[in-house]
Short mmCIF file of C-alpha atoms and ligand atoms in Angstrom, two decimals:
data_model
loop_
_atom_site.label_atom_id
_atom_site.label_comp_id
_atom_site.label_asym_id
_atom_site.label_seq_id
_atom_site.Cartn_x
_atom_site.Cartn_y
_atom_site.Cartn_z
CA MET A 1 -2.95 45.56 8.67
CA ALA A 2 -5.03 42.49 9.47
CA GLU A 3 -5.66 40.36 6.41
CA ARG A 4 -8.01 37.49 5.61
CA VAL A 5 -5.85 34.50 4.87
CA LEU A 6 -6.55 31.05 3.45
CA VAL A 7 -4.13 28.23 4.30
CA THR A 8 -4.72 25.12 2.19
CA GLY A 9 -3.29 22.10 3.96
CA GLY A 10 -3.61 24.17 7.14
CA ALA A 11 -4.11 21.10 9.35
CA GLY A 12 -0.80 19.65 8.25
CA PHE A 13 2.69 19.95 9.65
CA ILE A 14 3.89 23.20 8.09
CA GLY A 15 0.45 24.66 7.35
CA SER A 16 -0.72 24.47 10.97
CA HIS A 17 2.37 26.35 12.19
CA ILE A 18 1.70 29.05 9.59
CA VAL A 19 -1.89 29.25 10.90
CA ASP A 20 -0.65 29.79 14.47
CA ALA A 21 1.75 32.54 13.45
CA LEU A 22 -0.91 34.34 11.40
CA ILE A 23 -3.41 34.25 14.28
CA GLU A 24 -0.79 35.50 16.67
CA ARG A 25 -0.30 38.52 14.41
CA GLY A 26 -4.02 39.28 14.37
CA HIS A 27 -4.93 37.98 10.91
CA THR A 28 -8.19 36.17 10.19
CA VAL A 29 -7.44 32.62 9.12
CA ARG A 30 -9.39 29.97 7.23
CA VAL A 31 -8.06 26.43 6.82
CA TYR A 32 -8.98 24.18 3.90
CA ASP A 33 -7.78 20.62 4.42
CA ASN A 34 -9.00 17.13 3.51
CA LEU A 35 -7.51 15.52 6.66
CA SER A 36 -5.81 12.82 4.61
CA PRO A 37 -5.82 9.53 6.60
CA GLN A 38 -2.16 8.86 5.76
CA VAL A 39 -1.29 12.00 7.71
CA HIS A 40 -4.13 12.33 10.23
CA GLY A 41 -4.90 8.66 10.92
CA PRO A 42 -7.80 6.42 9.80
CA GLU A 43 -10.42 8.49 11.62
CA ALA A 44 -9.25 11.64 9.82
CA LYS A 45 -9.97 13.82 12.86
CA ILE A 46 -9.11 17.50 13.11
CA PRO A 47 -5.76 17.45 14.95
CA ALA A 48 -5.82 18.69 18.54
CA TYR A 49 -3.02 21.17 17.78
CA LEU A 50 -5.08 23.07 15.18
CA SER A 51 -5.96 26.51 16.51
CA ALA A 52 -9.61 26.88 17.49
CA GLU A 53 -9.41 30.48 16.29
CA ALA A 54 -9.06 29.38 12.67
CA GLU A 55 -12.17 28.69 10.63
CA PHE A 56 -11.95 25.10 9.40
CA ILE A 57 -13.39 23.84 6.13
CA LYS A 58 -12.92 20.17 5.39
CA GLY A 59 -12.29 19.90 1.71
CA ASP A 60 -10.09 18.54 -1.00
CA VAL A 61 -8.16 20.62 -3.51
CA ARG A 62 -9.60 18.35 -6.21
CA ASP A 63 -13.04 19.80 -5.40
CA ILE A 64 -13.25 23.13 -7.19
CA ASP A 65 -16.58 24.06 -5.59
CA GLY A 66 -15.16 23.55 -2.12
CA LEU A 67 -12.19 25.68 -3.03
CA ARG A 68 -14.47 28.41 -4.37
CA ARG A 69 -16.17 28.66 -0.98
CA ALA A 70 -12.81 28.64 0.76
CA LEU A 71 -11.60 31.60 -1.34
CA ASP A 72 -14.57 33.81 -0.46
CA GLY A 73 -13.32 37.16 0.88
CA ILE A 74 -9.65 36.08 1.04
CA ASP A 75 -6.70 38.51 0.58
CA VAL A 76 -3.74 36.12 0.77
CA VAL A 77 -3.46 32.39 -0.01
CA PHE A 78 -0.80 30.06 1.38
CA HIS A 79 -1.00 26.91 -0.73
CA GLU A 80 0.48 24.17 1.45
CA ALA A 81 -1.87 21.32 0.51
CA ALA A 82 -0.04 18.52 -1.27
CA ALA A 83 0.53 14.80 -1.35
CA VAL A 84 4.14 14.60 -0.16
CA GLY A 85 5.54 11.06 -0.35
CA VAL A 86 8.40 11.08 -2.82
CA GLY A 87 8.67 7.26 -3.13
CA GLN A 88 4.90 6.82 -3.16
CA SER A 89 4.58 9.37 -5.96
CA MET A 90 6.52 6.96 -8.19
CA TYR A 91 3.68 4.43 -8.22
CA GLN A 92 0.56 6.45 -7.26
CA ILE A 93 1.27 8.63 -10.25
CA ARG A 94 -2.29 9.62 -11.12
CA GLU A 95 -3.24 10.28 -7.49
CA TYR A 96 -0.22 12.51 -6.90
CA THR A 97 -0.70 14.42 -10.11
CA GLU A 98 -4.41 14.88 -9.42
CA VAL A 99 -3.90 16.20 -5.89
CA ASN A 100 -0.84 18.28 -6.65
CA THR A 101 -0.95 19.50 -10.23
CA LEU A 102 -4.71 19.47 -10.79
CA GLY A 103 -5.26 20.74 -7.25
CA VAL A 104 -3.29 23.89 -7.91
CA ALA A 105 -4.93 24.12 -11.34
CA ASN A 106 -8.32 24.34 -9.61
CA LEU A 107 -7.12 27.09 -7.32
CA LEU A 108 -5.60 29.08 -10.17
CA GLU A 109 -8.61 28.67 -12.43
CA LEU A 110 -10.74 30.26 -9.73
CA LEU A 111 -8.28 33.13 -9.48
CA ALA A 112 -8.32 33.50 -13.27
CA THR A 113 -12.07 34.24 -13.26
CA GLY A 114 -11.31 37.56 -11.59
CA ASP A 115 -14.22 37.03 -9.20
CA HIS A 116 -12.09 37.12 -6.04
CA THR A 117 -10.25 39.47 -3.67
CA VAL A 118 -6.85 37.73 -3.56
CA ARG A 119 -3.83 40.03 -3.77
CA LYS A 120 -1.07 37.50 -3.14
CA ILE A 121 -0.45 33.78 -3.39
CA ILE A 122 2.47 32.03 -1.67
CA VAL A 123 3.09 28.44 -2.71
CA ALA A 124 5.07 25.73 -0.94
CA SER A 125 7.66 24.60 -3.44
CA SER A 126 10.48 22.17 -2.73
CA MET A 127 14.20 21.61 -3.07
CA SER A 128 13.25 18.35 -4.76
CA ILE A 129 12.79 20.26 -8.03
CA TYR A 130 16.57 20.74 -8.29
CA GLY A 131 17.35 17.04 -8.29
CA GLU A 132 20.99 16.99 -7.25
CA GLY A 133 22.34 20.16 -5.71
CA ALA A 134 25.22 22.23 -7.10
CA TYR A 135 28.78 20.86 -7.06
CA ARG A 136 32.31 22.16 -7.61
CA HIS A 137 35.07 20.39 -9.48
CA ARG A 138 38.51 20.33 -7.82
CA ASP A 139 39.75 22.70 -10.57
CA GLY A 140 37.12 25.21 -9.40
CA HIS A 141 34.48 25.05 -12.13
CA MET A 142 30.84 24.48 -11.19
CA VAL A 143 29.01 21.31 -12.18
CA ASN A 144 25.27 20.55 -12.16
CA PRO A 145 25.33 16.76 -12.34
CA GLY A 146 22.36 14.48 -12.92
CA LEU A 147 21.59 11.50 -10.68
CA ARG A 148 24.39 9.02 -10.02
CA PRO A 149 24.11 6.09 -12.45
CA THR A 150 22.46 2.95 -11.01
CA ALA A 151 25.52 0.86 -11.92
CA GLN A 152 27.71 3.16 -9.80
CA LEU A 153 25.35 2.86 -6.81
CA SER A 154 25.08 -0.91 -7.21
CA ALA A 155 28.87 -0.98 -6.92
CA GLY A 156 28.63 0.91 -3.61
CA GLN A 157 30.33 4.04 -4.95
CA TRP A 158 28.22 6.73 -3.29
CA ASP A 159 30.15 9.94 -3.98
CA MET A 160 29.11 12.29 -6.74
CA LEU A 161 31.59 11.88 -9.59
CA ASP A 162 32.36 14.31 -12.37
CA PRO A 163 30.66 13.01 -15.53
CA ASP A 164 33.82 13.72 -17.58
CA ASP A 165 36.87 12.74 -15.51
CA ARG A 166 35.16 10.76 -12.68
CA SER A 167 36.86 12.84 -9.96
CA VAL A 168 34.89 13.28 -6.72
CA LEU A 169 32.88 16.52 -6.77
CA GLU A 170 32.37 18.76 -3.75
CA ALA A 171 28.79 19.74 -2.85
CA VAL A 172 28.29 23.53 -2.55
CA PRO A 173 25.21 25.64 -1.72
CA THR A 174 22.61 25.54 -4.49
CA PRO A 175 21.34 28.88 -5.83
CA GLU A 176 17.82 29.44 -7.21
CA SER A 177 19.33 29.76 -10.69
CA LYS A 178 20.42 26.11 -10.80
CA PRO A 179 18.61 24.32 -13.67
CA LEU A 180 15.68 22.25 -12.40
CA GLN A 181 15.97 18.47 -12.75
CA PRO A 182 13.10 16.85 -10.82
CA THR A 183 13.75 13.15 -10.21
CA SER A 184 10.35 12.00 -8.90
CA VAL A 185 6.71 12.52 -9.83
CA TYR A 186 6.34 14.47 -6.58
CA ALA A 187 9.15 16.78 -7.67
CA VAL A 188 7.61 17.22 -11.13
CA ASN A 189 4.32 18.09 -9.38
CA LYS A 190 6.11 20.63 -7.16
CA ARG A 191 7.73 22.23 -10.18
CA ASP A 192 4.23 22.45 -11.68
CA HIS A 193 3.01 24.09 -8.47
CA GLU A 194 5.68 26.69 -8.65
CA GLU A 195 5.59 27.42 -12.37
CA MET A 196 1.79 27.47 -12.58
CA VAL A 197 1.42 29.83 -9.61
CA LEU A 198 4.06 32.21 -10.95
CA CYS A 199 2.73 32.16 -14.49
CA VAL A 200 -0.96 32.61 -13.63
CA GLY A 201 -0.22 35.09 -10.84
CA SER A 202 1.81 37.29 -13.14
CA ALA A 203 -0.80 37.12 -15.94
CA TYR A 204 -3.58 38.30 -13.62
CA GLY A 205 -1.67 40.78 -11.49
CA ILE A 206 -1.73 38.65 -8.32
CA GLU A 207 1.65 38.77 -6.54
CA ALA A 208 3.09 35.27 -6.59
CA VAL A 209 5.84 33.79 -4.43
CA ALA A 210 7.28 30.27 -4.50
CA LEU A 211 9.20 29.16 -1.43
CA ARG A 212 11.53 26.24 -2.05
CA TYR A 213 11.54 24.43 1.28
CA PHE A 214 14.59 22.29 2.03
CA ASN A 215 14.31 19.42 4.53
CA VAL A 216 11.85 20.80 7.07
CA TYR A 217 11.56 19.21 10.51
CA GLY A 218 9.84 19.95 13.79
CA PRO A 219 6.83 19.21 16.00
CA ARG A 220 3.67 17.91 14.26
CA GLN A 221 5.52 15.99 11.56
CA ALA A 222 3.38 12.93 10.85
CA LEU A 223 5.43 10.28 12.60
CA SER A 224 3.34 7.32 11.49
CA ASN A 225 3.53 8.35 7.83
CA PRO A 226 6.42 6.32 6.43
CA TYR A 227 6.51 8.47 3.30
CA THR A 228 7.51 11.62 5.13
CA GLY A 229 11.02 12.91 5.85
CA VAL A 230 13.90 11.07 7.44
CA MET A 231 13.67 12.86 10.82
CA ALA A 232 10.10 11.67 11.39
CA ILE A 233 11.00 8.20 10.13
CA PHE A 234 14.02 7.84 12.44
CA SER A 235 12.10 9.29 15.41
CA ALA A 236 9.23 6.83 14.93
CA ARG A 237 11.65 3.90 14.79
CA LEU A 238 13.68 5.01 17.82
CA LEU A 239 10.49 5.65 19.77
CA ASN A 240 9.63 2.00 19.17
CA GLY A 241 13.13 0.90 20.23
CA ALA A 242 14.17 0.04 16.66
CA ALA A 243 17.39 1.14 14.96
CA PRO A 244 17.19 3.61 12.08
CA ILE A 245 17.72 2.02 8.67
CA ILE A 246 20.26 4.04 6.75
CA PHE A 247 20.58 3.99 2.98
CA GLU A 248 23.92 4.35 1.18
CA ASP A 249 26.79 5.01 3.62
CA GLY A 250 24.96 7.61 5.74
CA LEU A 251 27.27 10.37 4.56
CA GLN A 252 24.72 11.84 2.17
CA THR A 253 23.84 15.34 3.33
CA ARG A 254 20.78 17.54 3.51
CA ASP A 255 19.92 21.03 4.69
CA PHE A 256 17.63 20.50 7.69
CA VAL A 257 15.60 23.59 8.54
CA HIS A 258 13.33 23.92 11.57
CA VAL A 259 9.67 24.65 10.85
CA SER A 260 9.80 27.90 12.87
CA ASP A 261 12.26 29.36 10.35
CA ILE A 262 10.03 28.27 7.47
CA VAL A 263 7.01 29.92 9.11
CA HIS A 264 8.88 33.13 9.71
CA ALA A 265 9.90 33.25 6.04
CA ASN A 266 6.29 32.67 4.95
CA LEU A 267 5.16 35.67 6.98
CA LEU A 268 7.94 37.80 5.55
CA ALA A 269 6.88 36.71 2.06
CA MET A 270 3.36 37.90 2.82
CA GLU A 271 4.39 41.21 4.39
CA ARG A 272 7.28 42.30 2.16
CA ASP A 273 7.10 43.69 -1.33
CA THR A 274 8.32 40.78 -3.41
CA GLY A 275 7.39 42.18 -6.83
CA PRO A 276 5.08 40.45 -9.31
CA THR A 277 6.81 37.06 -8.99
CA ALA A 278 9.61 35.73 -6.77
CA VAL A 279 11.30 32.45 -5.89
CA PHE A 280 13.30 31.81 -2.72
CA ASN A 281 15.30 28.94 -1.28
CA LEU A 282 14.47 28.34 2.37
CA GLY A 283 17.05 26.32 4.26
CA THR A 284 19.88 27.10 6.62
CA GLY A 285 22.81 26.91 4.18
CA ARG A 286 24.39 24.15 6.28
CA ALA A 287 24.87 20.48 5.38
CA THR A 288 24.30 17.65 7.87
CA SER A 289 24.82 13.96 7.17
CA ILE A 290 22.09 11.38 7.71
CA LEU A 291 24.42 9.44 9.99
CA GLU A 292 24.80 12.50 12.21
CA ILE A 293 21.02 12.93 12.36
CA SER A 294 20.54 9.31 13.35
CA GLY A 295 23.17 9.58 16.09
CA ARG A 296 21.85 12.84 17.51
CA LEU A 297 18.24 11.61 17.58
CA ALA A 298 19.24 8.35 19.28
CA ASP A 299 21.21 10.30 21.90
CA LEU A 300 18.37 12.72 22.55
CA LEU A 301 15.85 9.89 22.89
CA GLY A 302 18.27 7.91 25.04
CA VAL A 303 17.99 4.85 22.80
CA GLU A 304 21.06 2.71 22.32
CA ALA A 305 20.49 1.49 18.81
CA GLU A 306 23.30 1.21 16.30
CA PRO A 307 21.92 2.39 12.98
CA GLU A 308 21.48 -0.34 10.39
CA LEU A 309 23.69 0.49 7.43
CA THR A 310 22.21 -1.62 4.70
CA GLY A 311 24.29 -0.41 1.76
CA GLN A 312 21.01 -0.19 -0.16
CA PHE A 313 19.79 2.86 -1.97
CA ARG A 314 16.53 4.40 -3.15
CA ALA A 315 15.78 5.17 -6.79
CA GLY A 316 15.95 8.91 -7.44
CA ASP A 317 17.77 9.78 -4.20
CA ILE A 318 20.24 12.61 -4.44
CA ARG A 319 23.59 12.74 -2.66
CA SER A 320 23.42 16.31 -1.44
CA CYS A 321 21.49 19.54 -1.68
CA VAL A 322 22.07 22.56 0.54
CA ALA A 323 20.39 25.94 0.16
CA GLU A 324 22.11 29.11 -0.94
CA ILE A 325 19.95 31.59 1.01
CA SER A 326 21.35 35.01 0.12
CA HIS A 327 18.36 35.89 -2.10
CA ALA A 328 15.88 35.28 0.75
CA HIS A 329 18.16 37.25 3.03
CA GLU A 330 18.36 40.26 0.72
CA VAL A 331 14.70 40.51 -0.30
CA LEU A 332 12.86 39.08 2.71
CA GLY A 333 15.39 39.76 5.44
CA TYR A 334 15.27 36.01 6.13
CA GLU A 335 17.82 34.72 8.62
CA PRO A 336 17.46 31.20 10.00
CA GLN A 337 17.34 31.41 13.79
CA MET A 338 17.13 27.84 15.04
CA PRO A 339 20.43 25.98 15.50
CA LEU A 340 20.21 22.26 14.69
CA GLU A 341 20.89 21.18 18.25
CA GLN A 342 18.08 23.29 19.69
CA GLY A 343 15.77 22.34 16.82
CA LEU A 344 16.34 18.64 17.44
CA THR A 345 15.69 19.08 21.15
CA ASP A 346 12.42 20.79 20.29
CA LEU A 347 11.48 17.98 17.89
CA ILE A 348 12.29 15.32 20.46
CA SER A 349 10.39 16.93 23.31
CA TRP A 350 7.34 16.73 21.05
CA VAL A 351 8.11 13.20 19.81
CA GLN A 352 8.30 11.95 23.39
CA GLY A 353 4.66 12.87 23.95
CA GLN A 354 3.58 10.92 20.85
CA SER A 355 2.94 7.33 20.07
CA ALA A 356 3.93 6.42 16.56
CA GLU A 357 3.25 3.40 14.48
CA ASP A 358 6.47 2.31 12.86
CA ASN A 359 5.42 1.63 9.26
CA VAL A 360 8.84 2.12 7.78
CA GLU A 361 9.74 -1.48 6.97
CA ARG A 362 6.42 -1.94 5.20
CA ALA A 363 7.09 1.17 3.13
CA ILE A 364 10.62 0.02 2.25
CA GLU A 365 9.21 -3.39 1.23
CA GLU A 366 6.66 -1.59 -0.94
CA LEU A 367 9.47 0.29 -2.71
CA ARG A 368 11.51 -2.89 -3.03
CA SER A 369 8.65 -4.83 -4.61
CA ARG A 370 8.43 -2.12 -7.24
CA GLY A 371 12.16 -2.03 -7.90
CA LEU A 372 12.48 1.44 -6.33
CA THR A 373 15.10 0.42 -3.79
CA SER A 374 17.90 -2.11 -4.12
C1 UD1 B 401 12.65 14.28 -0.30
C2 UD1 B 401 12.30 15.40 -1.20
C3 UD1 B 401 11.85 16.60 -0.40
C4 UD1 B 401 10.77 16.24 0.60
C5 UD1 B 401 11.28 15.11 1.48
C6 UD1 B 401 10.23 14.62 2.45
C7 UD1 B 401 13.80 15.01 -3.10
C8 UD1 B 401 15.13 15.36 -3.70
N1 UD1 B 401 13.48 15.67 -1.97
O1 UD1 B 401 13.81 14.70 0.31
O2 UD1 B 401 11.34 17.56 -1.27
O3 UD1 B 401 10.49 17.35 1.40
O4 UD1 B 401 11.63 14.01 0.64
O5 UD1 B 401 9.12 14.14 1.75
O6 UD1 B 401 13.07 14.20 -3.60
N2 UD1 B 401 17.04 7.94 4.51
C9 UD1 B 401 17.58 6.86 5.18
N3 UD1 B 401 16.74 6.05 5.87
C10 UD1 B 401 15.39 6.24 5.92
C11 UD1 B 401 14.85 7.33 5.23
C12 UD1 B 401 15.70 8.17 4.53
O7 UD1 B 401 18.79 6.65 5.16
O8 UD1 B 401 14.70 5.45 6.59
C13 UD1 B 401 17.95 8.83 3.77
C14 UD1 B 401 17.57 8.91 2.30
O9 UD1 B 401 18.15 7.86 1.55
C15 UD1 B 401 18.13 10.27 1.93
C16 UD1 B 401 18.01 11.07 3.23
O10 UD1 B 401 17.82 10.13 4.26
O11 UD1 B 401 19.46 10.15 1.56
C17 UD1 B 401 16.89 12.06 3.26
O12 UD1 B 401 15.70 11.41 2.89
P1 UD1 B 401 14.24 12.09 3.00
O13 UD1 B 401 14.02 12.62 4.35
O14 UD1 B 401 13.26 11.14 2.41
O15 UD1 B 401 14.33 13.39 2.17
P2 UD1 B 401 14.90 13.74 0.73
O16 UD1 B 401 15.04 12.56 -0.14
O17 UD1 B 401 16.05 14.64 0.92
#
């Protein structure tokens, strides 16, 4: 059945791909997006990739009246709008909390009035709310460690150590049940997103789903935004002939998931019966090191640039977090389809058609001046 769908942040990287998939399935789509200059450039133009078949409303989630208009006649909301720079969130604390936490508060307050037609809300949550992922001790017991102490990192000891006997722990897939330990203001905001949507949705009988995205990559990532993920950052540098700058020893791992798999899961979350509230990890279940990413991207772009291993580290960075995806598989039928190699080729064929300003060193200097990298 065709539904009327609102995608907040629908001009952004993930949101715009959700818009395309919805239109392809015959749904009626409205986008609400403020065209943030950090993402869309100083002129804040509607991006060329945004489907002309979607209704576009320029608006900010901090503007409750704009949101009220955007919600008119809507059945399903995908809330993708957010300020997403983890490092930046540690100094633009008010701005991040206003856009993220108060933004979702506005949306939910409108839903709480009852004067709406929304049956389901699906919110973009994040693996960042876990902090470190799950680990196993060599004797087999599970450990949920906090961040590695700064003194350990300053000494160049990058592995995750057991807090009791200091043995090296092995990273294992992280289930949804792992206790949440957000380590940045952005992550605290994302936890707010998730908890507020689930709590208000369940109180008012609106089905609520939180999707915990792992490290999403793919075409339309904002390459010139130095506060976005490592794939976009490395691509922008390589495109400008510069070597990637690698923190720690490059052996830290992440679960990189292609945007097409994330989009597919969002549609499943809309279509399937997920009960009153539900939370799902969305990744691939596979770990890849940052060094491997840097090497593969350089190869694909044909740039001979040895990565710069600085031995520095960023405040709040985790060593590893990989998704345990069996819950999404069982309830949604989610199965990641895009192998890393093919996904990277897809990313690169898009990157090659782009020009990107390399703002990375400026961003690192900004963190350094605030004591957030050393
Ligand atoms: C963080 C968030 C995640 C968010 C993502 C993109 C956490 C735990 N997770 O992920 O929710 O989606 O940012 O905003 O906060 N790196 C380099 N060189 C660089 C840039 C990064 O070596 O120039 C390394 C980092 O030190 C890190 C890894 O690459 O070890 C991944 O970094 P990044 O892409 O920023 O993502 P996360 O920190 O995993």
